[in-house]
Amino acid sequence: MNILGINCFAHDTAAALLQDGVPVAFVEQERFNREKHTKAFPDDAVEFCLRTGGVSLDQVDIVAFAHKAGVDYARGAADALKRLPLSAKRLAAQTYIDWSLVARQRSFLKRWGYRGKVINVGHHQAHAASAFYASAFDEAAVLTLDRGGDFLSTTLSRGEGARLDTLKEVRNPDSIGEVYTAVTQWLGFHPNADEGKVMGLAPYGTDRYTPIFRDFIRLSPDGSFTVNLRWFRYQIEGRTPWSKRFVERFGPPRLPESEITRHHEDVAFGVQAMTEEAGLHMARAVHGMTGSKNLALSGGVALNSVMNARLLAETPFEHIFIQPAAGDAGNALGAALHVWHHMMGRPRRWHMDHAMFGPEYSEGDFKRTLTDRKLPFREVADPPADGAELLSRSKIVGWFQGRAEVGPRALGARSILADARRAEMKDIVNAEVKHREGFRPFAPSVLDERGFEYFDGYSTNPFMLLVLPIKEDKRQVIPAVTHVDGTGRMQSVTRANQPYYRLIEEFDHRTGVPVVLNTSFNLRGEPIVHRPEEALTDFLNTGMDALFLGPYLVEKDRL
Ligand SMILES: [Fe+2]
């Protein structure tokens, strides 16, 4: 049976194809249209999923959309009506969103001539399904946290076998995600995109504002919370999501690209601390309700890898699973899984142990690209060995291998790699390759078997969604991936992740260090590269020294 999942709720549109309950393809639309967090309908993603699954749309049994238009509207409009006349704009926006969801869905069905069954799955049901059914857990507590969807921002659920039941919901405008995004915007970064920058900035700050940030959120003993809306305006669709009171206390927003001061760092620290505390509160509550040792997480806030690590370390949960596409893109997969398991009662027989569900290119494609550009290249017998050799000689290496990974993190298929042992690599890669802010840290990829040597409280996390303390005696060994607070957003690389695993193994043979610096293969503000041509362009326009396209190697000093 073929189930096509589609997320076209707002941003991060995506598609996934399940064949008899197993995903064969899953990809974000942004990779194709090159617009980060795109809102465009995921036609290219759908086309790719069908081609990969070897089916046409009329062979798809069910199309599962990850939204229920009417639900969002009814709840959103009811709240906006309460806040009139200030919320008139939001009421209009709510109406537009709802209307456009219906229109987008209809237009797709018409455009593609689909006459089969269509099921609409709730936004947070899809989030929860994308976490629980993709996990290896037979039973688990499930937490979804985002800005909002279906006018919910948070759900606490319990999953067991094929069932997934919601235990508690928090409705907008009470939303941790909205507060985090509002502060992200106040800090001069892009809302809904740069929240990770705030997380990276936070450890530079101090806790002097944390008591004020605690006043933003009121935690209730039942696991829910309310936002103190005197600090914000996002609930009434103003031009600014923060209130006058916020500006009176913290001053005017930082202008984008202007200097980042101690004040900004302290604000970042405050919102991050508030988020971690709220996350802990909800995790403890859902543990109390379920008694489970396992926690599955999704929703955009679940990309907060510093919070995630605290949920594992400071609650009774022993295992944590965070789906790599934890944001809305993951709902394409979640909607399809929800239909297959929860609605159809089909048993679980798959779990997500890698994220490589995206497009791949043939050696012929690589060769053609290189020949078209008239670039000198050579075929190497063992790319991991050559890659490791170049890294150990301080070269920055573009690494394009196999199927692309889904989600915002590069996991060794579309990555830019460097030597984690050299402190200067952080500044070189930030300034000359990624063209991004100097405060932003880079992530370490570590061989899974060796992770415990480098990280305190090591727990396998193949999707780079846990920030762990680097052991004190190792911080000087891998300074390029040690953040200012001594932590690293690490990726466990398991043997299944080839040829990336072999590359790190080869690097370890040469240096005795089973860790490399891994950053996504894209330039600032762009989606991860999709076609080999884009990888080549980035390679030529930045400080990368070498590029592997499959077995073909291009080196800058030979051009
Ligand atoms: Fe969401």
XYZ file of C-alpha atoms and ligand atoms in Angstrom:
560
model
C 0.000 0.000 0.000
C 1.263 3.468 -0.936
C 0.600 6.425 1.366
C 1.835 9.828 0.278
C 2.305 12.309 3.134
C 2.318 16.022 2.347
C 3.112 19.004 4.544
C 1.947 22.256 2.967
C 0.660 23.872 6.169
C 2.921 26.912 5.958
C 6.727 26.848 5.814
C 9.018 23.823 5.377
C 6.783 22.081 2.876
C 7.731 18.464 2.200
C 6.577 15.064 0.973
C 7.140 11.466 2.060
C 6.108 8.135 0.570
C 5.333 5.095 2.718
C 5.181 1.715 1.001
C 3.579 -0.896 3.248
C 4.474 1.223 6.238
C 8.122 1.794 5.342
C 9.340 5.178 4.055
C 11.110 4.966 0.715
C 11.460 8.701 0.120
C 11.159 11.826 2.261
C 12.387 15.263 1.253
C 11.800 18.995 1.741
C 10.681 21.169 -1.157
C 13.360 23.771 -0.307
C 16.061 21.493 -1.716
C 14.485 21.736 -5.169
C 13.325 25.345 -5.356
C 16.359 26.622 -3.369
C 14.281 28.780 -1.045
C 15.038 28.015 2.600
C 11.942 27.117 4.670
C 9.873 27.512 1.511
C 6.106 27.828 1.625
C 5.743 26.663 -1.984
C 3.614 23.590 -2.596
C 5.968 20.566 -2.564
C 5.324 19.440 -6.156
C 8.983 18.593 -6.779
C 9.182 16.682 -3.514
C 6.053 14.707 -4.450
C 7.457 13.999 -7.902
C 10.721 12.754 -6.358
C 8.895 10.510 -3.857
C 6.774 8.903 -6.571
C 9.766 8.373 -8.864
C 11.784 6.817 -6.034
C 8.898 4.545 -5.101
C 8.406 3.558 -8.740
C 4.727 4.533 -8.714
C 2.486 7.102 -10.319
C 0.018 9.172 -8.308
C -2.924 6.988 -9.370
C -1.170 4.073 -7.668
C -1.160 5.990 -4.388
C -3.877 4.617 -2.118
C -4.066 7.517 0.324
C -2.788 11.082 0.297
C -2.365 12.274 3.884
C -2.209 16.049 4.358
C -0.653 17.235 7.609
C -3.293 19.807 8.421
C -6.962 20.079 9.255
C -7.921 23.443 7.917
C -11.213 23.900 9.742
C -9.779 23.014 13.147
C -7.080 25.638 12.935
C -9.558 28.223 11.809
C -12.220 27.535 14.411
C -9.750 27.717 17.286
C -7.710 30.591 15.900
C -10.696 32.695 14.962
C -12.326 32.133 18.353
C -9.207 33.432 20.086
C -8.821 36.383 17.717
C -12.473 37.386 18.285
C -11.775 37.604 22.011
C -9.027 40.167 21.385
C -10.846 42.449 18.938
C -10.393 45.146 17.767
C -6.610 44.796 18.178
C -6.636 41.325 16.654
C -8.562 42.240 13.491
C -5.463 41.737 11.390
C -4.865 38.333 12.902
C -8.424 37.308 12.254
C -7.927 38.245 8.623
C -4.621 36.363 8.526
C -6.240 33.315 10.123
C -8.987 33.385 7.519
C -6.439 33.681 4.728
C -4.315 30.786 6.041
C -7.339 28.562 6.337
C -8.674 29.449 2.944
C -5.270 28.971 1.341
C -4.870 25.507 2.919
C -8.133 24.383 1.401
C -7.206 25.986 -1.921
C -3.720 24.440 -1.975
C -5.070 20.997 -1.268
C -7.759 21.292 -3.953
C -5.372 22.726 -6.470
C -2.916 19.863 -5.943
C -5.619 17.221 -6.397
C -6.824 18.927 -9.558
C -3.373 19.629 -10.971
C -2.236 16.069 -10.460
C -5.631 14.516 -11.338
C -5.760 12.484 -8.125
C -9.062 10.736 -7.452
C -8.069 8.453 -4.577
C -8.630 8.764 -0.876
C -7.550 11.905 1.000
C -7.115 12.083 4.775
C -6.373 15.218 6.784
C -4.286 14.660 9.886
C -3.947 17.281 12.641
C -0.710 19.276 12.723
C 0.323 18.082 16.181
C -0.965 14.556 15.556
C 1.423 14.489 12.609
C 4.257 15.872 14.764
C 3.638 13.248 17.451
C 3.403 10.445 14.870
C 6.608 11.595 13.181
C 8.422 11.155 16.479
C 6.863 8.062 18.026
C 6.375 5.824 14.981
C 9.844 6.671 13.687
C 11.402 5.759 17.047
C 12.499 2.270 18.037
C 10.328 2.478 21.178
C 7.455 -0.025 21.634
C 5.972 2.463 24.063
C 6.927 6.021 24.879
C 5.895 9.389 26.212
C 5.641 11.858 23.349
C 6.098 15.600 23.510
C 5.439 18.003 20.634
C 6.501 21.632 20.932
C 6.322 24.308 18.244
C 5.066 27.826 17.562
C 1.651 26.489 16.663
C -0.383 24.452 14.231
C -4.097 23.629 14.468
C -3.893 26.416 17.024
C -2.031 24.104 19.381
C 1.537 24.738 20.485
C 2.195 21.740 22.679
C 0.907 18.206 23.169
C 1.725 15.501 25.689
C 0.897 12.001 24.462
C 1.438 8.338 25.050
C 2.314 5.914 22.315
C 2.098 2.155 22.517
C 2.439 -0.174 19.541
C 0.270 1.259 16.784
C -1.651 3.616 19.073
C -0.858 7.177 19.938
C -3.156 9.037 22.322
C -3.070 12.693 23.275
C -3.149 13.262 27.031
C -2.855 17.028 27.202
C -2.866 19.957 24.800
C -1.784 23.568 25.170
C -3.446 26.011 22.809
C -2.056 29.128 21.231
C -1.383 31.850 22.045
C 0.335 30.053 24.939
C 3.416 28.901 23.065
C 7.092 28.446 23.959
C 7.907 28.524 20.248
C 6.209 31.908 19.766
C 8.148 33.424 22.654
C 11.447 32.018 21.389
C 10.753 33.270 17.866
C 9.728 36.715 19.144
C 13.008 37.034 21.041
C 14.926 35.715 18.006
C 13.428 38.542 15.967
C 14.132 41.108 18.696
C 17.758 39.965 18.615
C 17.912 40.941 14.930
C 17.736 37.442 13.468
C 15.197 35.919 11.083
C 12.139 34.570 12.886
C 11.295 30.942 12.115
C 14.785 30.323 10.775
C 17.529 31.624 13.067
C 16.386 30.240 16.414
C 19.490 28.024 16.387
C 21.662 31.164 16.350
C 20.042 32.313 19.591
C 20.784 28.915 21.100
C 24.410 29.265 19.959
C 24.637 32.802 21.375
C 23.114 31.930 24.769
C 26.230 30.421 26.404
C 28.091 33.715 25.911
C 25.557 35.400 28.213
C 24.877 35.480 31.935
C 21.769 34.636 33.923
C 21.029 38.221 34.990
C 17.731 38.345 33.013
C 16.637 34.794 33.723
C 14.263 35.808 36.586
C 12.469 38.200 34.199
C 12.202 35.524 31.525
C 10.692 33.220 34.123
C 7.890 35.763 34.366
C 7.102 35.190 30.663
C 5.849 31.655 31.270
C 3.656 30.361 34.079
C 4.072 26.631 34.549
C 1.069 24.700 35.872
C 1.367 21.538 37.932
C -0.509 19.525 35.281
C 2.288 20.027 32.739
C 0.641 22.869 30.859
C 1.657 26.526 30.915
C 0.461 29.985 30.028
C 2.420 32.840 28.498
C 2.314 36.200 30.243
C 1.023 38.130 27.242
C 1.824 41.509 28.766
C 5.320 41.032 27.314
C 4.201 40.141 23.776
C 1.984 41.121 20.888
C 2.253 38.109 18.591
C -1.266 37.089 19.608
C -2.712 40.155 17.926
C -0.640 40.077 14.733
C 1.142 43.334 15.314
C 4.120 44.385 13.265
C 6.287 43.462 16.225
C 5.730 40.337 18.295
C 6.976 41.962 21.520
C 5.061 44.528 23.593
C 5.880 48.046 24.724
C 6.617 46.623 28.141
C 9.270 44.338 26.615
C 10.959 47.314 24.928
C 10.763 49.375 28.114
C 12.624 46.618 29.925
C 15.060 45.426 27.249
C 15.340 48.383 24.909
C 14.798 48.588 21.164
C 15.457 45.505 19.049
C 18.967 44.907 17.754
C 19.394 45.968 14.133
C 20.322 43.018 11.930
C 24.097 42.742 11.370
C 24.830 45.364 14.068
C 27.150 44.657 16.969
C 26.128 41.944 19.418
C 26.621 43.247 22.964
C 26.665 41.639 26.389
C 23.034 42.761 26.742
C 22.008 40.716 23.672
C 23.939 37.702 24.897
C 22.170 37.907 28.241
C 18.766 38.103 26.541
C 19.662 35.005 24.474
C 20.723 33.289 27.698
C 17.406 34.204 29.341
C 15.126 32.890 26.602
C 17.174 29.716 26.305
C 17.030 29.114 30.086
C 13.278 29.742 30.068
C 12.819 27.238 27.240
C 14.889 24.585 28.955
C 12.980 25.005 32.209
C 9.607 24.818 30.448
C 10.746 21.755 28.493
C 11.880 20.044 31.694
C 8.570 20.845 33.333
C 6.582 19.287 30.501
C 8.871 16.288 30.200
C 8.521 15.552 33.920
C 4.750 15.919 33.632
C 4.448 13.525 30.692
C 6.713 11.109 32.517
C 4.355 11.272 35.489
C 1.373 10.555 33.234
C 2.937 7.660 31.367
C 5.602 6.185 33.645
C 7.609 5.488 30.491
C 11.402 5.408 30.304
C 11.277 6.581 26.700
C 10.686 10.068 25.384
C 10.008 10.900 21.726
C 10.121 14.557 20.709
C 9.202 16.662 17.721
C 8.004 20.089 16.632
C 10.314 22.990 15.822
C 11.293 23.522 19.476
C 12.639 19.934 19.526
C 15.475 21.199 17.290
C 16.719 22.915 20.453
C 19.473 20.398 21.092
C 20.611 22.055 24.332
C 17.129 21.636 25.805
C 16.984 18.047 24.534
C 20.150 17.102 26.393
C 18.703 18.449 29.649
C 15.499 16.469 29.104
C 17.601 13.332 28.979
C 19.950 14.258 31.828
C 17.532 15.806 34.327
C 14.331 13.756 34.072
C 13.645 10.083 34.781
C 13.658 9.346 31.026
C 16.441 6.966 30.070
C 16.132 7.145 26.298
C 15.268 9.993 23.980
C 14.438 10.014 20.282
C 14.230 13.190 18.239
C 13.188 12.840 14.653
C 15.781 14.545 12.393
C 13.176 16.608 10.528
C 11.597 17.682 13.827
C 10.139 20.870 12.330
C 7.113 21.007 10.077
C 8.795 19.142 7.202
C 8.637 16.043 9.404
C 4.856 16.237 9.314
C 4.820 14.853 5.763
C 6.200 11.633 7.214
C 4.132 11.971 10.393
C 0.818 12.286 8.535
C 1.522 9.142 6.520
C 2.643 7.197 9.620
C -0.419 8.361 11.544
C -2.697 6.934 8.853
C -0.819 3.627 8.565
C -0.472 2.912 12.292
C -2.969 4.888 14.326
C -5.871 4.850 11.860
C -5.277 1.517 10.144
C -3.872 -0.281 13.181
C -0.946 -1.711 11.232
C 1.886 -3.018 13.449
C 5.288 -1.326 13.607
C 8.070 -2.968 11.633
C 10.453 -0.105 10.913
C 12.305 2.564 12.813
C 14.392 5.470 11.651
C 18.076 4.704 12.134
C 19.288 7.009 9.381
C 18.014 10.111 7.609
C 19.130 9.398 4.052
C 15.747 9.467 2.324
C 16.527 12.199 -0.195
C 17.741 12.349 -3.802
C 20.975 10.867 -5.087
C 23.029 11.270 -8.235
C 24.884 8.763 -10.370
C 28.593 8.737 -11.158
C 27.576 9.688 -14.699
C 25.828 12.811 -13.360
C 28.927 13.796 -11.370
C 31.236 13.251 -14.321
C 28.999 15.242 -16.646
C 28.837 18.150 -14.186
C 32.603 18.270 -13.822
C 33.228 17.912 -17.544
C 30.675 20.623 -18.385
C 32.495 23.022 -16.077
C 35.822 22.023 -17.667
C 37.369 21.310 -14.291
C 40.305 18.962 -13.783
C 39.265 16.047 -11.552
C 40.364 12.531 -10.788
C 38.635 9.369 -9.736
C 39.934 8.007 -6.449
C 39.781 4.349 -5.453
C 38.864 4.979 -1.830
C 37.222 8.388 -1.166
C 37.106 7.934 2.655
C 40.882 7.366 2.750
C 41.642 10.324 0.488
C 39.132 12.492 2.339
C 40.674 11.633 5.711
C 44.178 12.312 4.379
C 43.150 15.761 3.148
C 41.420 16.575 6.461
C 44.480 15.534 8.440
C 46.484 17.970 6.298
C 44.162 20.867 7.340
C 42.187 20.883 4.106
C 38.497 21.841 4.138
C 36.578 19.170 2.281
C 33.178 19.216 0.561
C 31.605 15.772 0.886
C 28.711 14.834 -1.441
C 27.872 11.131 -1.216
C 24.824 8.887 -1.658
C 21.281 9.930 -0.830
C 20.714 13.316 0.793
C 19.708 13.491 4.437
C 16.304 14.928 5.376
C 16.093 17.660 8.031
C 18.128 20.783 8.722
C 21.320 19.016 9.833
C 23.882 17.585 7.439
C 24.755 14.119 8.626
C 27.585 13.128 6.327
C 25.883 12.958 2.933
C 25.943 16.692 2.048
C 28.556 17.995 4.481
C 31.520 20.335 4.644
C 34.223 18.743 6.791
C 37.319 19.998 8.565
C 39.899 18.947 11.144
C 38.328 19.274 14.607
C 41.781 19.334 16.221
C 42.715 22.731 14.827
C 41.209 25.614 16.826
C 41.540 28.049 13.908
C 39.230 25.909 11.759
C 36.162 27.369 13.467
C 36.991 30.911 12.344
C 38.248 29.826 8.921
C 35.114 27.823 8.108
C 32.800 30.521 9.534
C 34.482 33.362 7.661
C 35.770 31.827 4.434
C 33.400 28.980 3.712
C 30.034 29.518 5.361
C 30.173 33.343 5.483
C 28.358 33.430 8.803
C 28.655 34.980 12.270
C 31.818 34.171 14.163
C 30.053 33.159 17.375
C 28.351 30.182 15.782
C 29.787 26.835 16.795
C 30.440 23.794 14.613
C 29.356 20.291 15.357
C 31.509 17.259 16.024
C 30.784 13.942 14.295
C 32.137 11.085 16.384
C 32.371 7.355 15.771
C 29.533 5.949 17.858
C 31.707 3.373 19.636
C 34.112 6.108 20.747
C 31.577 8.745 21.803
C 31.909 7.920 25.509
C 35.619 8.862 25.365
C 34.774 12.407 24.314
C 31.394 13.308 25.830
C 29.985 13.265 29.349
C 26.699 11.363 29.558
C 27.191 10.051 26.012
C 24.095 8.665 24.369
C 23.922 7.619 20.707
C 22.295 10.386 18.680
C 22.730 9.937 14.934
C 20.779 13.090 14.085
C 22.906 15.778 15.793
C 20.117 16.847 18.136
C 21.819 16.581 21.541
C 24.343 19.065 22.876
C 26.592 17.302 25.375
C 29.496 18.469 27.546
C 32.838 17.550 26.012
C 35.055 15.855 28.592
C 37.431 18.357 30.086
C 40.592 16.579 28.984
C 39.262 16.383 25.400
C 38.381 20.053 24.930
C 41.936 20.861 23.893
C 41.967 17.829 21.590
C 38.989 19.018 19.513
C 38.905 22.817 20.058
C 37.298 23.605 16.676
C 34.068 21.895 17.777
C 34.142 22.848 21.467
C 31.689 25.683 22.124
C 32.451 28.493 24.567
C 30.710 26.576 27.375
C 32.653 23.377 26.714
C 29.844 21.580 24.881
C 29.319 20.187 21.387
C 26.207 19.442 19.340
C 27.416 16.008 18.522
C 26.459 13.489 15.872
C 26.993 9.800 16.553
C 28.140 8.167 13.351
C 27.154 4.534 13.224
C 28.528 1.878 10.879
C 25.297 2.080 8.841
C 26.173 5.662 7.811
C 28.537 4.930 4.921
C 30.853 6.085 3.503
C 30.950 8.760 6.237
C 31.734 6.271 9.007
C 34.715 4.976 7.055
C 36.026 8.482 6.484
C 36.101 9.197 10.239
C 37.639 5.781 10.851
C 40.396 6.613 8.349
C 40.860 9.998 10.031
C 41.221 8.218 13.369
C 43.856 5.863 11.892
C 45.911 8.858 10.831
C 45.427 11.081 13.886
C 44.149 8.983 16.789
C 41.060 11.215 16.947
C 37.701 9.732 15.854
C 36.054 13.147 15.515
C 35.679 15.530 12.562
C 34.047 18.945 12.213
C 30.817 18.604 10.227
C 28.750 21.481 8.907
C 25.978 21.489 6.363
C 26.914 21.874 2.712
C 25.319 25.247 2.040
C 26.155 28.890 2.264
C 24.574 31.204 4.826
C 20.842 31.522 4.268
C 20.658 28.858 1.537
C 19.205 25.360 1.747
C 21.601 22.406 1.761
C 22.940 21.760 -1.759
C 20.776 19.544 -3.905
C 22.374 19.153 -7.339
C 26.093 18.511 -7.910
C 26.215 21.829 -9.803
C 25.309 23.695 -6.608
C 28.024 21.876 -4.682
C 30.545 22.846 -7.338
C 29.475 26.485 -7.295
C 29.836 26.651 -3.509
C 33.209 24.913 -3.744
C 34.509 27.398 -6.301
C 33.152 30.483 -4.505
C 34.368 29.702 -1.000
C 37.478 28.647 0.883
C 36.851 24.909 0.459
C 40.053 23.137 -0.626
C 38.669 19.907 -2.036
C 35.383 18.478 -3.188
C 34.270 14.882 -3.485
C 31.327 14.180 -5.773
C 30.991 10.442 -5.189
C 34.350 8.978 -6.226
C 35.514 12.102 -8.076
C 37.857 14.526 -6.394
C 38.468 18.152 -7.379
C 41.251 20.028 -5.596
C 41.628 23.764 -5.674
C 45.395 23.819 -5.853
C 45.195 21.760 -9.045
C 42.785 24.064 -10.840
Fe 4.725 22.576 13.733
